[in-house]
Amino acid sequence: MSSLFIADIHLGNEHPEISQRFVRFLQQQAVAAEAVYILGDLFEVWIGDDAVQPEHQAAIKALKQLTDSGTSVYVMHGNRDFLLGQGFEALSGCQLISDPLLIELHGSPTLLMHGDSLCTDDSEYMQMRQQLRSPAWQQQFLAASAEQRLQIAHQYRNESRHRSQNKSLQIMDVNTGAVKTIMEQHDVTQLIHGHTHRPAVHNMNIKGQTAQRIVLGDWSSQNSSLHCDEQGCRLSNLE
Ligand code: MN
């Protein structure tokens, strides 16, 4: 019995080779796992379940094959695909999960997150996050045509790239105080998240106990995945 964790695949039309690698990963590795957790930003952009882009079809089909074969696939919203909804669940057989989510991972209470909500030093980002996650903004966005939505998404992405260039790496990383607070709140000694694209296992101390924060890498260069079973967890790059 094993579980796989991945995040930040960022599937899109700019890098078809990542989609191919992702489909291969589902067919060859994920199929042997009991559960697969995708912790946000599976898609570079998701403009709504009613406007699935052609470049996403192959990945969705492969996810459906995997879930049909008996592997449970859980998908968390990231900051780019937070509009994934019930339509996506029906197409893919995946189950959307909340952020944060507390699970029992082979005996260890473990908190799963995308990670962007922990980047509290980046106040500009946190403000934008609040706007994009508001029902009013989402309702207005989904009422626009698919072309308009793509255009708006493109605009947001360019602006955020531009702003990131002027921010320090530290500001865009998670805030260690925010990490400690949420782990203490949920009484866990293990946190798994993505978003920062900085794969690592950080040892820490929570309520006097040894704890770990495992950060998943992305798929553009790192091919990162975390494999967990009764023996423990291993963070690795796919071959
Ligand atoms: Mn992200």
XYZ file of C-alpha atoms and ligand atoms in Angstrom:
240
model
C 0.000 0.000 0.000
C 1.560 3.241 -1.058
C 0.598 6.853 -1.669
C 2.122 9.263 -4.162
C 2.228 13.037 -3.835
C 2.938 15.491 -6.626
C 2.283 19.205 -7.189
C 2.937 22.035 -9.614
C 2.793 20.064 -12.837
C 1.550 23.229 -14.582
C 0.103 21.436 -17.623
C -0.381 23.815 -20.520
C 0.191 24.305 -24.204
C 3.649 25.819 -23.824
C 5.274 22.553 -22.744
C 3.643 19.499 -24.347
C 6.555 17.345 -23.138
C 5.390 17.841 -19.522
C 1.935 16.508 -20.424
C 3.565 13.457 -22.014
C 5.719 12.890 -18.940
C 2.650 13.268 -16.714
C 0.611 10.730 -18.708
C 3.555 8.281 -18.560
C 3.806 8.834 -14.796
C 0.111 8.000 -14.361
C 0.313 4.895 -16.545
C 3.557 3.485 -15.194
C 3.939 4.626 -11.574
C 0.663 5.932 -10.261
C -1.182 2.791 -11.326
C 0.719 0.819 -8.671
C -0.258 3.227 -5.888
C -3.350 3.029 -3.735
C -3.788 6.793 -3.764
C -2.372 9.757 -5.637
C -2.529 13.269 -4.204
C -2.060 16.213 -6.549
C -1.429 19.185 -4.269
C -2.315 22.093 -6.539
C -1.410 23.643 -9.863
C -1.990 20.513 -11.898
C -2.908 22.949 -14.679
C -1.090 26.146 -15.596
C -4.502 27.728 -15.980
C -8.061 26.433 -15.583
C -10.702 28.875 -16.782
C -13.725 26.765 -15.824
C -15.125 23.241 -16.171
C -17.279 24.422 -19.078
C -14.262 25.456 -21.155
C -11.778 22.578 -21.027
C -8.842 23.495 -23.243
C -7.745 21.003 -25.930
C -4.221 20.717 -24.483
C -5.696 19.299 -21.253
C -7.646 16.441 -22.850
C -4.855 13.835 -22.824
C -4.105 14.353 -19.122
C -7.799 14.192 -18.176
C -8.235 10.978 -20.179
C -5.219 9.418 -18.453
C -6.574 10.463 -15.052
C -9.910 8.826 -15.910
C -8.179 5.598 -16.923
C -6.256 5.622 -13.651
C -9.309 6.243 -11.460
C -11.279 3.605 -13.419
C -8.496 1.116 -12.687
C -9.064 1.587 -8.932
C -6.468 4.153 -7.841
C -7.974 7.054 -5.894
C -6.807 10.428 -7.167
C -7.253 13.486 -4.956
C -6.796 16.970 -6.377
C -6.287 20.167 -4.380
C -6.776 23.641 -5.816
C -3.609 25.595 -6.542
C -3.329 29.300 -7.245
C -3.697 28.650 -10.975
C -6.417 26.009 -11.128
C -8.669 27.076 -8.238
C -11.702 26.950 -10.550
C -11.579 23.155 -10.880
C -15.040 21.945 -9.938
C -17.568 19.146 -10.169
C -17.365 19.072 -13.956
C -13.670 18.233 -13.723
C -14.415 15.579 -11.102
C -16.940 13.934 -13.428
C -14.581 14.000 -16.419
C -11.530 12.685 -14.575
C -12.898 10.556 -11.733
C -10.692 12.613 -9.385
C -11.957 13.935 -6.062
C -11.342 17.542 -5.112
C -9.971 18.023 -1.590
C -9.866 21.106 0.633
C -6.778 23.115 1.510
C -5.636 22.345 4.165
C -6.598 18.680 4.491
C -5.701 16.486 7.432
C -5.107 12.832 6.574
C -3.811 9.762 8.368
C -0.776 8.800 6.287
C 0.336 5.280 7.137
C -0.125 6.024 10.828
C 1.102 9.646 10.856
C -1.370 12.509 11.075
C -0.332 14.634 8.102
C -1.451 18.023 6.869
C -1.657 18.595 3.113
C -1.610 22.074 1.576
C -0.833 23.735 -1.712
C 1.445 26.179 0.098
C 0.520 29.586 -1.290
C -1.554 30.486 1.780
C 1.645 30.119 3.865
C 3.463 32.839 1.902
C 2.170 35.510 4.257
C 5.202 37.810 3.799
C 4.001 38.524 0.262
C 1.143 40.829 1.230
C 0.499 41.865 -2.376
C -0.028 38.229 -3.340
C -2.216 37.516 -0.299
C -4.444 40.416 -1.261
C -4.799 39.190 -4.837
C -5.492 35.673 -3.558
C -8.362 36.959 -1.482
C -9.854 38.706 -4.501
C -9.541 35.726 -6.859
C -11.035 33.328 -4.311
C -14.082 35.511 -3.658
C -17.398 34.145 -5.006
C -18.201 37.558 -6.531
C -14.997 37.667 -8.621
C -15.398 34.043 -9.698
C -19.024 34.520 -10.692
C -18.131 37.509 -12.834
C -15.155 35.707 -14.384
C -17.177 32.587 -15.258
C -19.865 34.733 -16.884
C -17.362 35.961 -19.485
C -16.724 34.106 -22.751
C -13.937 31.509 -22.856
C -11.826 33.846 -25.012
C -12.224 36.683 -22.548
C -11.403 34.403 -19.627
C -8.228 33.199 -21.321
C -7.235 36.779 -21.930
C -7.839 37.772 -18.305
C -5.917 34.717 -17.043
C -3.033 35.622 -19.340
C -3.030 39.162 -18.003
C -2.921 37.997 -14.398
C -0.065 35.646 -15.167
C 2.013 38.328 -16.864
C 1.419 40.769 -14.033
C 2.378 38.209 -11.419
C 5.545 37.266 -13.355
C 6.453 40.917 -13.584
C 5.874 41.505 -9.887
C 7.829 38.361 -8.896
C 10.932 39.725 -10.612
C 11.119 42.503 -8.054
C 10.535 40.339 -5.003
C 13.154 38.562 -2.933
C 13.127 34.773 -2.758
C 12.532 35.056 0.948
C 9.341 37.083 0.531
C 7.996 34.480 -1.913
C 8.805 31.531 0.364
C 6.562 30.271 3.144
C 6.591 32.132 6.443
C 7.986 29.767 9.096
C 5.697 31.261 11.746
C 2.635 30.547 9.587
C 3.864 26.970 9.103
C 4.330 26.432 12.835
C 0.931 27.920 13.657
C -1.043 25.739 11.266
C 0.842 22.573 12.239
C 0.190 23.280 15.927
C -3.476 24.050 15.234
C -3.936 20.688 13.529
C -1.677 18.851 15.946
C 0.495 17.301 13.213
C 4.193 16.565 12.993
C 4.135 16.229 9.215
C 3.217 18.788 6.528
C 3.392 18.182 2.785
C 3.054 21.096 0.358
C 4.196 22.458 -2.995
C 3.919 25.873 -4.653
C 7.407 27.254 -3.922
C 9.139 24.823 -6.320
C 11.864 24.281 -3.729
C 11.899 20.530 -3.013
C 13.293 19.773 0.425
C 12.648 18.044 3.721
C 12.832 20.569 6.557
C 13.187 19.239 10.092
C 11.534 21.256 12.784
C 10.062 21.121 16.254
C 6.328 21.226 16.932
C 5.127 21.191 20.543
C 8.393 19.585 21.621
C 8.216 16.857 19.002
C 10.376 16.284 15.952
C 8.410 17.329 12.890
C 8.916 17.515 9.143
C 7.839 19.875 6.396
C 8.166 18.132 3.055
C 8.171 20.445 0.028
C 7.395 18.965 -3.371
C 9.219 20.324 -6.415
C 7.678 21.187 -9.758
C 7.655 19.303 -13.041
C 9.367 21.696 -15.419
C 12.861 20.692 -14.360
C 12.569 18.697 -11.159
C 10.040 15.941 -11.944
C 9.399 15.783 -8.268
C 7.333 13.147 -6.478
C 6.955 11.861 -2.936
C 6.387 8.154 -2.341
C 5.030 7.114 1.068
C 4.346 3.680 2.516
C 4.642 1.872 5.862
C 8.425 2.355 5.737
C 8.146 6.128 5.495
C 8.337 8.807 2.798
C 10.901 9.311 0.040
C 11.147 12.528 -1.985
C 12.666 11.918 -5.386
C 12.960 13.110 -8.924
C 11.442 10.871 -11.553
C 13.835 9.345 -14.033
Mn 1.254 27.374 -6.948
